[in-house]
PDB file of C-alpha atoms in Angstrom:
ATOM      1  CA  MET A   1     -19.186  -2.571 -11.043  1.00 83.00           C
ATOM      2  CA  THR A   2     -15.635  -3.245 -11.791  1.00 91.00           C
ATOM      3  CA  LYS A   3     -12.763  -1.031 -11.390  1.00 96.00           C
ATOM      4  CA  PRO A   4      -9.076  -0.441 -11.961  1.00 98.00           C
ATOM      5  CA  ILE A   5      -7.185  -1.734  -9.008  1.00 98.00           C
ATOM      6  CA  VAL A   6      -3.359  -1.634  -8.256  1.00 98.00           C
ATOM      7  CA  VAL A   7      -1.930  -4.160  -5.749  1.00 98.00           C
ATOM      8  CA  ILE A   8       1.224  -2.787  -4.093  1.00 98.00           C
ATOM      9  CA  GLN A   9       3.327  -5.611  -2.926  1.00 98.00           C
ATOM     10  CA  GLY A  10       5.466  -4.117  -0.338  1.00 98.00           C
ATOM     11  CA  HIS A  11       7.422  -7.026   0.767  1.00 97.00           C
ATOM     12  CA  PRO A  12      11.345  -6.440   0.595  1.00 96.00           C
ATOM     13  CA  ASP A  13      12.078  -9.908  -0.454  1.00 96.00           C
ATOM     14  CA  SER A  14      11.883 -10.066  -4.138  1.00 94.00           C
ATOM     15  CA  ARG A  15      12.066 -13.818  -4.286  1.00 94.00           C
ATOM     16  CA  GLY A  16       8.451 -14.005  -3.071  1.00 93.00           C
ATOM     17  CA  GLY A  17       7.157 -17.069  -1.294  1.00 94.00           C
ATOM     18  CA  HIS A  18       5.731 -15.212   1.798  1.00 97.00           C
ATOM     19  CA  PHE A  19       2.428 -15.238   3.317  1.00 97.00           C
ATOM     20  CA  GLY A  20       2.211 -11.777   1.976  1.00 97.00           C
ATOM     21  CA  HIS A  21       2.763 -12.610  -1.561  1.00 98.00           C
ATOM     22  CA  ALA A  22      -0.049 -15.418  -1.149  1.00 98.00           C
ATOM     23  CA  LEU A  23      -2.308 -12.824   0.091  1.00 98.00           C
ATOM     24  CA  ALA A  24      -1.639 -10.629  -2.840  1.00 98.00           C
ATOM     25  CA  GLN A  25      -2.162 -13.372  -5.351  1.00 98.00           C
ATOM     26  CA  ALA A  26      -5.611 -14.415  -3.719  1.00 98.00           C
ATOM     27  CA  TYR A  27      -6.725 -10.725  -3.757  1.00 98.00           C
ATOM     28  CA  ARG A  28      -5.641 -10.730  -7.572  1.00 98.00           C
ATOM     29  CA  GLU A  29      -7.520 -14.154  -8.361  1.00 98.00           C
ATOM     30  CA  GLY A  30     -10.740 -12.740  -6.619  1.00 98.00           C
ATOM     31  CA  ALA A  31     -10.521  -9.374  -8.444  1.00 98.00           C
ATOM     32  CA  GLU A  32      -9.880 -11.063 -11.916  1.00 97.00           C
ATOM     33  CA  GLU A  33     -12.862 -13.571 -11.362  1.00 97.00           C
ATOM     34  CA  ALA A  34     -14.969 -10.528 -10.813  1.00 97.00           C
ATOM     35  CA  GLY A  35     -13.807  -8.670 -13.809  1.00 97.00           C
ATOM     36  CA  HIS A  36     -11.869  -6.039 -12.230  1.00 98.00           C
ATOM     37  CA  LYS A  37      -8.775  -4.794 -14.173  1.00 97.00           C
ATOM     38  CA  ILE A  38      -5.847  -5.432 -11.723  1.00 97.00           C
ATOM     39  CA  GLU A  39      -2.090  -4.506 -11.836  1.00 98.00           C
ATOM     40  CA  LEU A  40       0.520  -5.566  -9.658  1.00 98.00           C
ATOM     41  CA  ILE A  41       3.421  -3.543  -8.363  1.00 98.00           C
ATOM     42  CA  GLU A  42       6.279  -5.430  -6.614  1.00 98.00           C
ATOM     43  CA  VAL A  43       8.196  -2.594  -4.871  1.00 98.00           C
ATOM     44  CA  ALA A  44      11.291  -5.002  -4.119  1.00 97.00           C
ATOM     45  CA  ARG A  45      11.688  -5.612  -7.935  1.00 97.00           C
ATOM     46  CA  LEU A  46      11.701  -1.877  -8.885  1.00 97.00           C
ATOM     47  CA  ASP A  47      14.930  -0.059  -9.526  1.00 95.00           C
ATOM     48  CA  PHE A  48      14.795   3.602  -7.954  1.00 96.00           C
ATOM     49  CA  PRO A  49      17.174   5.439  -5.583  1.00 94.00           C
ATOM     50  CA  LEU A  50      16.585   6.829  -2.317  1.00 94.00           C
ATOM     51  CA  LEU A  51      15.692  10.274  -2.010  1.00 94.00           C
ATOM     52  CA  GLN A  52      18.425  12.410  -0.435  1.00 93.00           C
ATOM     53  CA  ASN A  53      16.780  16.025  -0.193  1.00 93.00           C
ATOM     54  CA  GLU A  54      13.841  18.169  -0.322  1.00 91.00           C
ATOM     55  CA  GLU A  55      15.041  19.650  -3.706  1.00 92.00           C
ATOM     56  CA  ASP A  56      15.072  16.212  -5.391  1.00 92.00           C
ATOM     57  CA  TRP A  57      11.620  15.501  -3.873  1.00 90.00           C
ATOM     58  CA  LYS A  58       9.917  18.689  -5.240  1.00 89.00           C
ATOM     59  CA  THR A  59      11.813  18.896  -8.529  1.00 90.00           C
ATOM     60  CA  GLY A  60      13.710  15.753  -9.470  1.00 91.00           C
ATOM     61  CA  ALA A  61      12.629  13.665 -12.339  1.00 92.00           C
ATOM     62  CA  PRO A  62      11.243  10.040 -11.151  1.00 94.00           C
ATOM     63  CA  SER A  63      13.223   7.212 -12.390  1.00 95.00           C
ATOM     64  CA  GLU A  64      11.630   5.077 -15.241  1.00 97.00           C
ATOM     65  CA  ALA A  65      10.370   2.358 -12.813  1.00 97.00           C
ATOM     66  CA  ILE A  66       8.627   5.196 -10.542  1.00 97.00           C
ATOM     67  CA  GLY A  67       7.251   6.711 -13.654  1.00 97.00           C
ATOM     68  CA  GLU A  68       5.608   3.666 -14.655  1.00 98.00           C
ATOM     69  CA  ALA A  69       4.254   2.955 -11.319  1.00 98.00           C
ATOM     70  CA  GLN A  70       2.822   6.364 -11.113  1.00 98.00           C
ATOM     71  CA  LYS A  71       1.143   5.777 -14.300  1.00 98.00           C
ATOM     72  CA  LEU A  72      -0.551   2.612 -12.902  1.00 98.00           C
ATOM     73  CA  LEU A  73      -1.605   4.395  -9.841  1.00 98.00           C
ATOM     74  CA  ALA A  74      -3.157   7.247 -11.598  1.00 98.00           C
ATOM     75  CA  ARG A  75      -5.343   4.876 -13.559  1.00 97.00           C
ATOM     76  CA  ALA A  76      -6.444   2.808 -10.724  1.00 98.00           C
ATOM     77  CA  LYS A  77      -9.585   3.767  -8.466  1.00 98.00           C
ATOM     78  CA  HIS A  78      -8.426   1.492  -5.560  1.00 98.00           C
ATOM     79  CA  TRP A  79      -5.116   0.716  -4.046  1.00 98.00           C
ATOM     80  CA  VAL A  80      -4.355  -2.487  -2.145  1.00 98.00           C
ATOM     81  CA  ILE A  81      -1.053  -2.048   0.108  1.00 98.00           C
ATOM     82  CA  ILE A  82       0.402  -5.368   1.417  1.00 98.00           C
ATOM     83  CA  TYR A  83       3.522  -5.546   3.518  1.00 98.00           C
ATOM     84  CA  PRO A  84       4.945  -7.003   6.767  1.00 98.00           C
ATOM     85  CA  LEU A  85       5.336  -5.137  10.040  1.00 97.00           C
ATOM     86  CA  TRP A  86       9.131  -4.455  10.489  1.00 95.00           C
ATOM     87  CA  LEU A  87      10.399  -3.004  13.697  1.00 92.00           C
ATOM     88  CA  GLY A  88       6.985  -1.411  14.199  1.00 92.00           C
ATOM     89  CA  GLY A  89       6.613  -0.090  10.866  1.00 94.00           C
ATOM     90  CA  MET A  90       6.429  -0.569   6.955  1.00 97.00           C
ATOM     91  CA  PRO A  91       9.658  -1.903   5.639  1.00 98.00           C
ATOM     92  CA  ALA A  92      12.083   0.898   4.390  1.00 97.00           C
ATOM     93  CA  ILE A  93      11.898  -0.160   0.644  1.00 97.00           C
ATOM     94  CA  LEU A  94       8.182   0.562   0.878  1.00 98.00           C
ATOM     95  CA  LYS A  95       8.759   4.024   2.532  1.00 97.00           C
ATOM     96  CA  ALA A  96      11.174   4.961  -0.095  1.00 97.00           C
ATOM     97  CA  PHE A  97       8.725   4.014  -2.835  1.00 98.00           C
ATOM     98  CA  PHE A  98       6.129   6.208  -1.368  1.00 98.00           C
ATOM     99  CA  GLU A  99       8.615   8.938  -0.988  1.00 96.00           C
ATOM    100  CA  GLN A 100       9.445   8.781  -4.651  1.00 97.00           C
ATOM    101  CA  ILE A 101       5.682   7.997  -6.028  1.00 97.00           C
ATOM    102  CA  LEU A 102       3.912  10.912  -3.956  1.00 96.00           C
ATOM    103  CA  ARG A 103       5.809  13.737  -5.079  1.00 94.00           C
ATOM    104  CA  PRO A 104       4.409  17.388  -5.994  1.00 93.00           C
ATOM    105  CA  GLY A 105       2.572  17.327  -9.190  1.00 93.00           C
ATOM    106  CA  PHE A 106       1.383  13.616  -9.010  1.00 95.00           C
ATOM    107  CA  ALA A 107       0.047  13.392  -5.616  1.00 95.00           C
ATOM    108  CA  ILE A 108      -0.096  17.032  -4.134  1.00 94.00           C
ATOM    109  CA  THR A 109       0.620  20.458  -5.128  1.00 91.00           C
ATOM    110  CA  PRO A 110       1.390  23.354  -2.810  1.00 85.00           C
ATOM    111  CA  LEU A 111      -1.293  26.233  -3.216  1.00 86.00           C
ATOM    112  CA  GLU A 112      -0.253  29.810  -2.809  1.00 79.00           C
ATOM    113  CA  GLY A 113       1.676  30.565   0.430  1.00 73.00           C
ATOM    114  CA  GLY A 114       2.418  26.786   0.869  1.00 69.00           C
ATOM    115  CA  LYS A 115      -0.077  26.450   3.776  1.00 78.00           C
ATOM    116  CA  ARG A 116      -2.540  24.394   1.975  1.00 84.00           C
ATOM    117  CA  TRP A 117      -2.289  21.716  -0.466  1.00 86.00           C
ATOM    118  CA  GLN A 118      -4.396  20.638  -3.601  1.00 92.00           C
ATOM    119  CA  ARG A 119      -4.602  16.713  -3.301  1.00 94.00           C
ATOM    120  CA  HIS A 120      -4.548  15.095  -6.720  1.00 95.00           C
ATOM    121  CA  LEU A 121      -5.778  11.461  -5.559  1.00 97.00           C
ATOM    122  CA  ARG A 122      -9.228  12.419  -4.539  1.00 97.00           C
ATOM    123  CA  GLY A 123     -11.514   9.854  -5.611  1.00 97.00           C
ATOM    124  CA  LYS A 124      -9.238   6.812  -4.897  1.00 98.00           C
ATOM    125  CA  SER A 125      -9.791   4.190  -2.093  1.00 98.00           C
ATOM    126  CA  ALA A 126      -7.369   2.147  -0.567  1.00 98.00           C
ATOM    127  CA  ARG A 127      -6.856  -1.160   1.757  1.00 98.00           C
ATOM    128  CA  ILE A 128      -3.976  -1.617   3.716  1.00 98.00           C
ATOM    129  CA  VAL A 129      -3.058  -5.311   4.469  1.00 98.00           C
ATOM    130  CA  VAL A 130      -0.403  -5.707   7.310  1.00 98.00           C
ATOM    131  CA  THR A 131       1.096  -9.128   8.370  1.00 98.00           C
ATOM    132  CA  MET A 132       3.041  -9.460  11.651  1.00 97.00           C
ATOM    133  CA  GLY A 133       4.527 -11.799  14.250  1.00 96.00           C
ATOM    134  CA  MET A 134       2.529 -10.446  17.259  1.00 96.00           C
ATOM    135  CA  PRO A 135      -1.214 -10.641  17.693  1.00 96.00           C
ATOM    136  CA  ALA A 136      -2.896  -7.929  15.862  1.00 96.00           C
ATOM    137  CA  LEU A 137      -4.881  -6.862  18.633  1.00 94.00           C
ATOM    138  CA  LEU A 138      -1.636  -6.077  20.601  1.00 94.00           C
ATOM    139  CA  TYR A 139      -0.407  -3.918  17.787  1.00 94.00           C
ATOM    140  CA  ARG A 140      -3.682  -2.168  17.582  1.00 93.00           C
ATOM    141  CA  TRP A 141      -4.561  -1.643  21.078  1.00 91.00           C
ATOM    142  CA  TYR A 142      -1.182  -1.831  23.084  1.00 90.00           C
ATOM    143  CA  PHE A 143       1.316  -0.139  20.570  1.00 89.00           C
ATOM    144  CA  GLY A 144      -1.636   2.083  19.095  1.00 89.00           C
ATOM    145  CA  ALA A 145      -1.069   0.787  15.408  1.00 93.00           C
ATOM    146  CA  HIS A 146       0.910   4.015  15.085  1.00 92.00           C
ATOM    147  CA  SER A 147       2.796   3.292  11.905  1.00 93.00           C
ATOM    148  CA  LEU A 148      -0.311   2.212  10.072  1.00 96.00           C
ATOM    149  CA  LYS A 149      -2.229   5.420  11.546  1.00 96.00           C
ATOM    150  CA  SER A 150       0.755   7.420  10.133  1.00 95.00           C
ATOM    151  CA  LEU A 151       0.331   5.649   6.752  1.00 97.00           C
ATOM    152  CA  GLU A 152      -3.441   6.414   6.689  1.00 97.00           C
ATOM    153  CA  ARG A 153      -3.434   9.959   7.882  1.00 96.00           C
ATOM    154  CA  ASN A 154      -0.097  11.398   6.985  1.00 94.00           C
ATOM    155  CA  ILE A 155       0.681   9.852   3.625  1.00 96.00           C
ATOM    156  CA  LEU A 156      -2.468   8.445   1.931  1.00 97.00           C
ATOM    157  CA  GLY A 157      -5.053  10.728   3.493  1.00 97.00           C
ATOM    158  CA  PHE A 158      -2.879  13.719   2.860  1.00 94.00           C
ATOM    159  CA  CYS A 159      -2.998  13.103  -0.720  1.00 96.00           C
ATOM    160  CA  GLY A 160      -6.741  12.789  -0.688  1.00 97.00           C
ATOM    161  CA  ILE A 161      -7.107   9.146  -0.719  1.00 98.00           C
ATOM    162  CA  ALA A 162     -10.286   7.967   1.011  1.00 98.00           C
ATOM    163  CA  PRO A 163     -11.836   5.776   2.480  1.00 98.00           C
ATOM    164  CA  ILE A 164      -9.032   3.784   3.638  1.00 98.00           C
ATOM    165  CA  LYS A 165      -9.675   0.375   5.251  1.00 98.00           C
ATOM    166  CA  GLU A 166      -7.247  -2.119   6.875  1.00 97.00           C
ATOM    167  CA  SER A 167      -6.505  -5.698   7.345  1.00 98.00           C
ATOM    168  CA  LEU A 168      -4.337  -6.734  10.105  1.00 98.00           C
ATOM    169  CA  ILE A 169      -3.187 -10.240  10.154  1.00 98.00           C
ATOM    170  CA  GLY A 170      -1.120 -11.299  13.208  1.00 97.00           C
ATOM    171  CA  MET A 171       0.633 -14.398  14.482  1.00 97.00           C
ATOM    172  CA  VAL A 172       1.688 -15.245  10.926  1.00 97.00           C
ATOM    173  CA  ALA A 173       4.670 -17.485  11.726  1.00 94.00           C
ATOM    174  CA  SER A 174       2.591 -19.748  13.882  1.00 96.00           C
ATOM    175  CA  MET A 175      -0.799 -19.625  11.883  1.00 96.00           C
ATOM    176  CA  SER A 176      -2.360 -22.987  11.147  1.00 97.00           C
ATOM    177  CA  ASP A 177      -2.948 -24.206   7.592  1.00 97.00           C
ATOM    178  CA  SER A 178      -6.564 -23.817   8.029  1.00 97.00           C
ATOM    179  CA  LYS A 179      -6.435 -20.136   9.572  1.00 97.00           C
ATOM    180  CA  ARG A 180      -4.192 -19.170   6.369  1.00 97.00           C
ATOM    181  CA  GLU A 181      -6.705 -20.436   3.984  1.00 98.00           C
ATOM    182  CA  LYS A 182      -9.490 -18.438   5.705  1.00 98.00           C
ATOM    183  CA  TRP A 183      -7.374 -15.286   5.275  1.00 98.00           C
ATOM    184  CA  LEU A 184      -6.685 -16.281   1.604  1.00 98.00           C
ATOM    185  CA  GLU A 185     -10.310 -16.842   0.996  1.00 98.00           C
ATOM    186  CA  LYS A 186     -11.055 -13.342   2.676  1.00 98.00           C
ATOM    187  CA  MET A 187      -8.475 -11.725   0.369  1.00 98.00           C
ATOM    188  CA  ARG A 188     -10.275 -13.411  -2.709  1.00 98.00           C
ATOM    189  CA  GLU A 189     -13.578 -12.094  -1.358  1.00 98.00           C
ATOM    190  CA  LEU A 190     -12.122  -8.797  -1.070  1.00 98.00           C
ATOM    191  CA  GLY A 191     -10.816  -8.838  -4.593  1.00 98.00           C
ATOM    192  CA  ARG A 192     -14.092  -9.910  -5.925  1.00 98.00           C
ATOM    193  CA  SER A 193     -15.931  -6.957  -4.323  1.00 97.00           C
ATOM    194  CA  GLY A 194     -12.867  -4.586  -5.234  1.00 97.00           C
ATOM    195  CA  GLN A 195     -12.405  -3.404  -1.647  1.00 96.00           C
TER     196      GLN A 195
END
């Protein structure tokens, strides 16, 4: 069954050319081949301000770029988030994007008393693809994949997105061409299956 999918390219270098960009392209190729409706959001190419206070997050109007991204994300049934691990977490521009996108009214709404939340993104699933210089097992087991868990639980899960799956790709800088091609084919297959 085909479905609408959005790929969120979270690499902060708008020039492209990184392995994460190739992974996004491979996913897109596979998804299009299978007939999925796929859109791409390149966060580094969007013009949006940083949030400065809680009031702006709760009641401020999103920029035009953020509003357009929200429309794409609202229509999608599956989100694919691709980013490099920087200083143990997602790049600052991607975090700023999520702060802008996942505002009350779009992603969540506090219920009476503010202790519970209505989660507006239920029915959507996600895949997080993280590239890194260290071995993926080291990130997962020694460092506890803390930033990945925070994105899954405290950001996406809090808004109702489930299930959330992940692909961790380590040792990117020293990866052989054959291993890169295996990962690209894996992304094409994930795109074909809409996962």
